[in-house]
XYZ file of C-alpha atoms in Angstrom:
592
model
C 93.284 91.358 65.858
C 95.195 89.037 63.498
C 93.069 85.923 63.189
C 94.258 82.337 63.184
C 95.091 80.753 59.857
C 91.613 79.231 59.745
C 90.231 82.740 59.982
C 86.796 84.132 60.329
C 85.844 87.627 59.298
C 84.840 90.333 61.733
C 81.147 89.516 61.355
C 81.723 85.839 62.147
C 81.342 84.524 58.605
C 84.019 82.275 57.159
C 86.771 84.238 55.448
C 87.987 83.392 51.962
C 91.494 83.413 50.613
C 92.482 85.066 47.365
C 95.807 83.888 45.945
C 97.393 86.226 43.415
C 100.469 85.894 41.223
C 101.694 86.439 37.703
C 99.932 84.399 35.029
C 101.236 82.868 31.811
C 100.222 85.934 29.797
C 102.420 88.297 31.790
C 99.573 89.850 33.734
C 98.132 88.883 37.101
C 96.067 85.872 37.975
C 93.831 85.331 40.991
C 92.186 82.247 42.479
C 89.810 82.333 45.438
C 89.732 79.508 47.970
C 86.758 78.744 50.178
C 87.227 77.553 53.787
C 86.459 74.019 52.628
C 89.291 74.193 50.090
C 87.132 74.640 46.996
C 88.847 76.753 44.336
C 87.310 79.237 41.968
C 88.362 79.447 38.343
C 91.441 81.578 37.799
C 90.779 85.199 36.870
C 93.175 87.111 34.618
C 93.928 90.733 35.486
C 95.793 93.211 33.312
C 99.048 94.484 34.814
C 97.706 97.997 35.325
C 94.352 96.839 36.753
C 95.514 94.961 39.845
C 94.809 97.855 42.228
C 91.268 98.168 40.862
C 90.692 94.437 41.226
C 91.978 94.337 44.819
C 89.912 97.372 45.799
C 86.723 95.884 44.349
C 87.213 92.518 46.042
C 88.070 94.182 49.388
C 84.738 95.993 49.278
C 82.762 92.940 48.173
C 83.977 90.209 50.534
C 86.029 89.363 53.605
C 89.296 88.194 52.074
C 92.811 87.384 53.108
C 95.167 88.081 50.207
C 97.804 85.429 49.659
C 100.843 86.705 47.821
C 104.513 86.078 47.465
C 105.957 89.114 49.168
C 104.164 92.003 50.858
C 107.210 94.236 50.514
C 106.913 94.104 46.735
C 103.216 93.658 46.188
C 101.606 95.982 48.712
C 103.616 99.154 48.045
C 102.096 99.739 44.556
C 98.609 99.218 46.000
C 99.246 101.803 48.707
C 100.520 104.260 46.121
C 97.258 103.764 44.244
C 95.247 104.461 47.401
C 94.262 100.834 48.099
C 94.494 99.430 51.635
C 93.969 95.740 52.344
C 92.723 94.412 55.664
C 94.518 91.062 55.797
C 97.159 89.098 53.956
C 99.227 85.932 54.139
C 102.850 86.603 53.169
C 104.102 83.355 51.645
C 107.783 84.220 51.881
C 107.725 85.268 55.543
C 105.489 82.363 56.550
C 107.750 79.924 54.710
C 110.701 81.058 56.850
C 108.738 80.387 60.045
C 107.249 77.044 59.031
C 110.345 75.408 57.587
C 112.160 75.832 60.917
C 109.217 75.336 63.268
C 110.114 72.504 65.613
C 106.452 71.698 66.248
C 105.647 71.058 62.586
C 105.328 67.394 61.724
C 105.712 67.796 57.965
C 108.413 70.402 57.229
C 110.115 68.283 54.565
C 107.929 69.584 51.736
C 108.744 73.178 52.676
C 112.443 72.447 52.924
C 112.169 70.830 49.507
C 111.117 74.187 48.048
C 114.359 76.193 48.462
C 113.209 78.773 45.934
C 111.138 80.252 48.786
C 114.069 80.589 51.164
C 114.730 84.270 50.470
C 115.548 86.270 53.603
C 113.335 89.079 54.915
C 113.578 92.312 52.990
C 112.566 95.921 53.178
C 109.049 97.208 52.705
C 109.963 99.263 49.634
C 112.735 99.284 47.061
C 115.961 99.900 48.994
C 118.125 102.948 48.491
C 121.808 103.171 49.366
C 121.694 103.690 53.160
C 124.209 105.420 55.399
C 126.337 103.286 57.673
C 124.177 101.821 60.413
C 125.323 100.527 63.773
C 127.213 97.216 63.555
C 125.058 94.114 64.018
C 124.955 92.305 67.321
C 123.958 88.792 68.247
C 120.359 89.746 68.972
C 119.792 92.750 66.694
C 121.091 92.003 63.214
C 120.663 94.744 60.646
C 119.517 93.091 57.448
C 121.015 94.009 54.111
C 118.520 95.043 51.438
C 117.628 92.231 49.063
C 115.013 91.901 46.413
C 113.397 88.476 46.840
C 116.296 86.475 45.490
C 114.848 83.577 43.565
C 111.342 83.788 45.022
C 108.920 82.869 42.215
C 105.997 85.187 41.574
C 103.738 82.983 39.446
C 100.182 82.083 40.411
C 100.776 78.329 40.105
C 103.849 78.525 42.349
C 101.898 80.554 44.910
C 99.072 78.011 44.999
C 101.527 75.132 45.414
C 103.395 76.894 48.218
C 100.162 77.815 49.977
C 99.113 74.168 49.887
C 102.458 73.159 51.403
C 102.123 75.725 54.146
C 98.571 74.738 55.053
C 99.630 71.102 55.185
C 102.578 71.936 57.433
C 100.390 74.024 59.715
C 97.823 71.254 60.006
C 100.592 68.877 61.134
C 101.783 71.177 63.935
C 101.294 70.181 67.548
C 99.545 73.483 68.276
C 98.272 74.801 64.934
C 96.265 77.542 66.634
C 99.317 79.197 68.138
C 101.444 78.770 65.044
C 98.613 80.008 62.839
C 98.353 83.128 64.975
C 102.067 83.711 64.492
C 101.697 83.469 60.704
C 98.804 85.928 60.779
C 100.673 88.329 63.051
C 103.839 88.151 60.936
C 101.830 88.878 57.790
C 100.026 91.756 59.495
C 103.426 93.112 60.459
C 104.473 93.037 56.811
C 101.421 95.144 55.911
C 102.255 97.608 58.680
C 105.899 97.874 57.609
C 104.838 98.830 54.097
C 102.284 101.305 55.457
C 104.847 102.906 57.773
C 107.149 103.557 54.834
C 104.269 104.855 52.726
C 102.938 107.241 55.380
C 106.344 108.245 56.712
C 107.282 109.919 59.974
C 106.460 113.657 60.085
C 109.889 115.263 60.333
C 110.998 118.800 61.217
C 114.012 119.472 58.994
C 114.790 122.802 60.687
C 114.836 121.194 64.134
C 117.096 118.416 62.873
C 119.481 120.989 61.413
C 119.421 122.929 64.695
C 120.363 119.825 66.682
C 123.208 119.033 64.299
C 124.526 122.603 64.299
C 124.366 122.790 68.088
C 126.328 119.555 68.484
C 128.679 119.696 65.500
C 128.854 123.324 64.414
C 127.627 124.817 61.104
C 127.120 122.475 58.182
C 130.537 121.946 56.577
C 131.442 121.725 52.926
C 131.068 118.272 51.334
C 133.713 115.787 52.549
C 134.834 118.196 55.280
C 134.487 117.601 59.009
C 132.325 119.932 61.113
C 134.097 122.550 63.201
C 133.265 120.998 66.574
C 134.650 117.607 65.519
C 137.867 119.284 64.412
C 138.165 121.047 67.777
C 137.565 117.905 69.806
C 139.840 115.889 67.525
C 142.642 118.388 68.096
C 142.185 117.955 71.868
C 142.506 114.171 71.533
C 145.663 114.412 69.438
C 147.215 116.900 71.855
C 146.570 114.656 74.868
C 147.954 111.646 72.997
C 150.996 113.571 71.805
C 150.319 112.503 68.227
C 149.319 115.419 65.961
C 148.728 113.239 62.907
C 146.789 110.224 64.251
C 143.660 109.545 62.127
C 140.927 109.197 64.747
C 138.628 107.435 62.294
C 141.082 104.593 61.664
C 140.700 102.097 64.536
C 143.925 100.118 63.804
C 146.141 103.220 63.733
C 144.357 104.835 66.662
C 144.796 101.625 68.670
C 148.563 101.706 68.151
C 148.759 105.332 69.316
C 146.600 104.611 72.371
C 148.906 101.791 73.427
C 151.957 103.962 72.823
C 150.415 106.507 75.185
C 150.108 103.856 77.882
C 146.396 103.091 77.393
C 146.346 99.294 77.218
C 143.186 98.488 75.269
C 142.319 95.689 72.855
C 139.868 97.774 70.822
C 138.633 101.331 70.382
C 135.119 100.491 71.518
C 133.422 103.047 73.708
C 132.879 100.508 76.478
C 136.531 99.516 76.689
C 137.862 103.056 76.456
C 135.606 104.149 79.330
C 137.381 101.692 81.652
C 140.627 103.694 81.518
C 141.838 106.911 83.156
C 143.738 109.204 80.805
C 143.288 112.854 79.739
C 142.640 111.735 76.144
C 139.740 109.410 76.995
C 136.972 111.969 77.634
C 137.539 113.986 74.439
C 137.988 110.771 72.431
C 134.636 109.432 73.636
C 133.077 112.796 72.795
C 134.631 112.674 69.331
C 133.260 109.179 68.719
C 129.790 110.326 69.772
C 129.922 113.267 67.351
C 131.242 111.042 64.571
C 128.385 108.603 65.113
C 125.821 111.412 64.928
C 127.358 112.790 61.730
C 127.620 109.388 60.061
C 124.290 107.913 61.079
C 121.992 110.957 61.141
C 123.945 113.913 59.828
C 123.187 116.283 56.976
C 123.811 113.624 54.319
C 121.233 111.400 56.045
C 118.792 114.309 56.148
C 119.219 114.951 52.419
C 118.757 111.294 51.547
C 115.950 110.160 53.817
C 113.654 113.147 54.402
C 111.396 114.435 51.610
C 108.339 116.694 51.806
C 108.409 116.699 55.580
C 108.488 112.912 55.874
C 111.164 110.459 56.932
C 110.524 107.103 55.255
C 112.747 104.362 56.646
C 112.820 100.847 55.244
C 111.638 98.277 57.762
C 112.421 94.566 57.540
C 109.786 92.466 59.360
C 111.302 89.356 60.866
C 114.764 90.661 60.024
C 116.200 89.360 63.306
C 116.208 85.656 64.146
C 113.951 86.230 67.150
C 111.280 87.833 64.952
C 112.178 91.404 65.811
C 112.199 93.900 62.989
C 115.380 95.229 61.439
C 116.004 98.104 59.055
C 117.685 97.998 55.674
C 117.951 101.734 55.260
C 117.395 104.952 57.151
C 118.285 103.588 60.573
C 114.749 103.607 61.992
C 115.888 101.386 64.857
C 118.754 103.691 65.853
C 117.272 107.194 66.016
C 119.201 108.899 68.847
C 117.322 110.523 71.714
C 118.687 113.970 70.836
C 116.913 113.847 67.445
C 113.517 112.855 68.852
C 112.298 116.502 68.866
C 112.537 116.399 65.049
C 109.567 113.988 65.044
C 106.919 116.705 64.824
C 103.239 116.424 63.961
C 101.641 118.372 61.127
C 99.597 121.485 61.989
C 96.232 120.339 63.334
C 97.680 116.891 64.127
C 99.522 115.460 67.109
C 101.674 112.485 68.055
C 100.370 109.804 70.376
C 103.467 107.971 71.644
C 103.506 104.867 73.819
C 106.248 102.701 75.312
C 105.642 99.414 77.086
C 107.216 99.344 80.523
C 109.605 96.374 80.984
C 108.084 94.388 78.123
C 110.452 91.407 78.114
C 110.423 90.727 81.881
C 106.616 90.938 81.890
C 106.444 88.550 78.941
C 108.723 86.180 80.854
C 106.418 86.324 83.874
C 103.409 85.532 81.673
C 105.130 82.656 79.857
C 106.306 81.071 83.086
C 103.113 81.753 85.011
C 105.324 83.150 87.777
C 102.886 84.566 90.329
C 105.509 86.326 92.406
C 106.955 88.187 89.421
C 103.447 88.982 88.202
C 102.620 90.510 91.581
C 105.876 92.498 91.528
C 104.691 94.308 88.380
C 101.013 94.647 89.313
C 100.048 98.306 89.079
C 103.632 99.567 89.299
C 107.104 99.590 87.849
C 108.270 95.968 87.781
C 111.799 96.774 88.912
C 110.461 98.767 91.847
C 108.283 95.769 92.700
C 111.316 93.490 92.667
C 112.995 95.831 95.168
C 109.871 95.790 97.353
C 109.954 91.998 97.363
C 113.374 92.127 99.018
C 115.162 90.270 96.210
C 117.566 93.179 95.601
C 118.277 96.548 97.201
C 117.844 99.079 94.393
C 115.998 99.541 91.117
C 119.302 99.529 89.228
C 120.185 96.177 90.799
C 116.778 94.808 89.779
C 117.337 95.895 86.184
C 120.858 94.460 86.062
C 119.711 91.188 87.586
C 116.832 90.800 85.147
C 119.035 91.555 82.146
C 121.572 89.075 83.461
C 118.909 86.408 83.835
C 117.590 86.909 80.287
C 121.009 87.222 78.644
C 122.892 84.630 80.682
C 125.285 86.774 82.693
C 127.560 84.752 84.975
C 130.143 87.367 85.932
C 130.193 90.977 87.057
C 127.397 92.724 88.922
C 124.655 91.065 86.849
C 126.080 87.598 87.473
C 126.267 88.301 91.205
C 122.607 89.334 91.360
C 121.016 86.604 89.216
C 120.965 83.970 92.013
C 118.775 86.311 94.051
C 116.188 86.302 91.284
C 116.311 82.508 91.163
C 115.311 82.384 94.797
C 112.584 85.019 94.449
C 111.137 83.967 91.085
C 111.908 80.278 90.498
C 109.285 79.665 87.787
C 110.542 82.477 85.563
C 114.181 81.584 86.095
C 113.527 77.895 85.451
C 112.012 78.780 82.054
C 115.090 80.649 80.794
C 117.490 78.191 82.459
C 115.813 75.282 80.671
C 115.954 77.139 77.356
C 119.668 77.732 77.908
C 120.282 74.090 78.777
C 118.453 72.903 75.677
C 120.468 75.253 73.486
C 123.731 74.173 75.090
C 122.864 70.582 74.166
C 122.353 71.618 70.545
C 118.564 71.392 70.712
C 115.949 73.816 69.486
C 113.668 76.103 71.456
C 110.529 77.992 70.472
C 108.770 81.199 71.327
C 105.280 81.221 72.830
C 103.609 81.026 69.410
C 106.108 78.653 67.808
C 108.968 80.484 66.088
C 111.886 78.086 66.506
C 115.637 78.370 66.477
C 117.555 76.937 63.570
C 120.025 74.053 64.099
C 123.379 75.183 65.538
C 125.283 74.492 62.324
C 128.102 72.258 61.151
C 130.879 74.292 62.755
C 129.221 74.040 66.169
C 128.691 70.294 65.702
C 132.317 69.881 64.676
C 133.552 71.689 67.793
C 131.400 69.488 70.014
C 132.368 66.226 68.312
C 136.077 67.129 68.400
C 135.891 67.469 72.173
C 134.538 63.916 72.510
C 137.290 62.250 70.477
C 139.854 60.037 72.259
C 142.660 62.398 71.255
C 140.799 65.574 72.318
C 142.934 68.173 74.059
C 142.043 70.503 76.889
C 141.774 73.262 74.318
C 139.202 71.236 72.360
C 137.140 70.665 75.484
C 137.302 74.329 76.482
C 136.207 75.375 72.980
C 133.249 72.988 73.133
C 132.174 74.297 76.539
C 132.468 77.881 75.338
C 130.440 77.171 72.192
C 127.768 75.395 74.252
C 127.540 78.315 76.696
C 127.271 80.815 73.834
C 124.446 78.883 72.245
C 122.761 78.528 75.605
C 122.876 82.290 76.110
C 121.338 82.733 72.678
C 118.462 80.288 73.241
C 117.863 81.685 76.738
C 117.204 85.101 75.253
C 115.487 83.800 72.121
C 112.387 82.513 73.898
C 111.804 85.796 75.739
C 112.767 88.323 73.083
C 110.923 86.351 70.406
C 107.730 86.158 72.465
C 107.965 89.874 73.239
C 108.182 90.490 69.481
C 105.038 88.394 69.022
C 103.199 90.426 71.669
C 104.263 93.647 69.941
C 103.056 92.380 66.549
C 99.658 91.565 68.017
C 99.579 95.000 69.649
C 100.206 96.937 66.456
C 98.027 94.631 64.327
C 95.063 95.252 66.600
C 95.805 98.968 66.755
C 96.046 99.182 62.959
C 92.487 97.911 62.601
C 91.163 100.286 65.252
C 92.795 103.297 63.600
C 91.296 102.397 60.219
C 87.811 102.692 61.749
C 88.162 106.409 62.552
C 86.059 108.836 60.544
C 88.144 110.740 57.976
C 89.001 114.392 58.491
C 89.519 117.133 55.950
C 92.915 116.883 54.275
C 95.366 119.672 55.028
C 98.209 120.610 52.719
C 100.862 119.292 55.121
C 99.019 116.021 55.735
C 98.973 115.229 52.008
C 102.562 114.054 52.389
C 101.210 110.969 54.209
C 99.647 109.756 50.956
C 96.100 109.052 49.798
C 95.260 106.525 52.528
C 96.790 108.088 55.633
C 96.281 111.824 55.109
C 92.749 111.770 56.542
C 92.906 109.306 59.436
C 95.117 108.572 62.426
C 97.768 106.066 61.432
C 100.860 104.341 62.710
C 103.911 106.441 61.909
C 106.698 104.704 63.835
C 107.402 101.353 65.494
C 110.424 100.281 67.518
C 110.196 96.915 69.320
C 108.170 98.141 72.324
C 107.175 101.615 71.165
C 104.610 103.023 68.759
C 103.907 106.537 67.554
C 100.553 107.359 65.979
C 100.135 110.506 63.870
C 96.606 111.636 64.617
C 94.320 114.619 64.048
C 94.130 116.604 67.290
C 90.375 115.965 67.473
C 91.005 112.214 67.619
C 93.991 112.223 69.994
C 92.215 111.189 73.195
C 90.298 108.395 71.470
C 93.490 107.185 69.771
C 95.288 107.084 73.113
C 92.468 104.956 74.524
C 92.774 102.578 71.567
C 96.526 102.294 72.043
C 95.928 101.181 75.625
C 93.106 98.840 74.676
C 95.190 97.218 71.955
C 97.951 96.512 74.478
C 95.409 94.903 76.807
C 93.964 92.888 73.919
C 97.418 91.651 72.858
C 98.089 90.323 76.354
C 94.691 88.631 76.437
C 95.188 87.071 73.005
C 98.587 85.584 73.821
C 98.301 84.762 77.503
C 94.585 84.396 78.136
C 93.503 85.269 81.669
C 97.062 85.809 82.914
C 97.228 88.572 85.515
C 100.376 90.048 83.947
C 99.887 93.702 83.052
C 101.480 95.548 80.135
C 101.392 99.188 81.256
C 102.205 101.998 78.842
C 104.036 105.269 79.192
C 101.695 107.259 76.947
C 102.138 110.842 75.762
C 100.156 113.183 73.516
C 102.320 115.990 72.158
C 103.330 117.854 69.039
C 106.816 116.365 69.223
C 108.103 112.919 70.179
C 110.894 114.171 72.441
C 111.865 111.905 75.343
C 113.001 113.069 78.753
């Protein structure tokens, strides 16, 4: 389990820190820090000897490595066959601490803007295919290479001092320290996921594409099935030349055909009745598959039977991961059968059932909601409580409560949840109210929202001026509601991300304890560290997939469950909230 910032090793002895960075001679330098703050003399390490040094110190002592950027500094170690147990990622921790509302001394961190680089991918980015457009709560980060982050030893020591001082000034340093440890553990896991890769069946992927799109076309040509469906759309619209991949021109043709839409989004198109709508939606689905995960994607991202996406820990403001290449967070269900274990290995897959609502129940200490999810599907429990009539209504109501729905079916159902589960609803309502006022909110462990920004402040101040118009006041109310919806969701989604980090961090350590197996030819593609032991192969918000030798599968499944239980205990103590898993052991990761 990721320890607090004032960590102890597994055997109970005080852990040491080892800060590394580039020295004045162009090589590496390292300084060890004792728990009492005493520093060792700096050690110089030749550029090509860092992996040897890290491996020797890992074997000799319980250490937490302190470095600038796990994405850059861990990948070469993994390639050399060196795994580290713990680290403190200065760049990621800086982002958390400089915005943490509970920190009493953030000024020093904010006075070190050279550390303000955004999250980045776990390995050097490659030109990715077009990913899904970003949304308010799931921003896809662009690949960046530590813009301006210094990599010297002296700078690392100074920044580490600033961070420890800021942490010590926090109202709840234990919680915030756990967040820093979990975030840093996540950075290690992201790098390891890219290094090990996801076992991928190229033939199955090609079969899925050919079945949906037709045979692989020539470069820059459209597949046969897309051409057929496109011809159907044009015929129904009475426009033989309309470019279906040009939203502005398609929009004009749709309106000319009597389909009054403001965009070509799938959601808006589905609201209309017209013979062209069904084939157009089908065309858009095929185009998305071809663009995001077609043959070009397969050529670029899958090598030697492994798909190696680029994860971005903390890439979303709530702490969720993003992806800067390969689209790991958008693998469509129809391609899941391509996730196939090596011969003699299997996939242990686990999803958390209703993670965010259960996290909300634990945060709020809502006994009624906790009981609704005890030993069963939470939405079914909400129906049994009499709050709503069907499972679908329970799901819509809960999503509406967490995302601030006020209209439609979700908005109609939310008041019922307020009556049934007042503690949980009060928590998100208060977070929304604080955000609407321009205040900050925090997750369970202390990740805080950033200030609303000058534009938001300007809109609010304009509405309070003597000459303010009705339009000014409406704009201010709308901006306040939007921010309130954001902060309402932030506290829940961010805490769920923290739970998930603790889950995979604990699981990572358990998997490393398995006895090694004999290396097969196929398993060699996982690299020197992961070809002989079960290891994490995939992570998506509330889902993990472990690639494991068949002989270890049952024990791995037990560890996956135990890690989920341990994560709940670590964050929420003796809370009765359960985090049940849908767990499967199979050759492929297909979903029903």
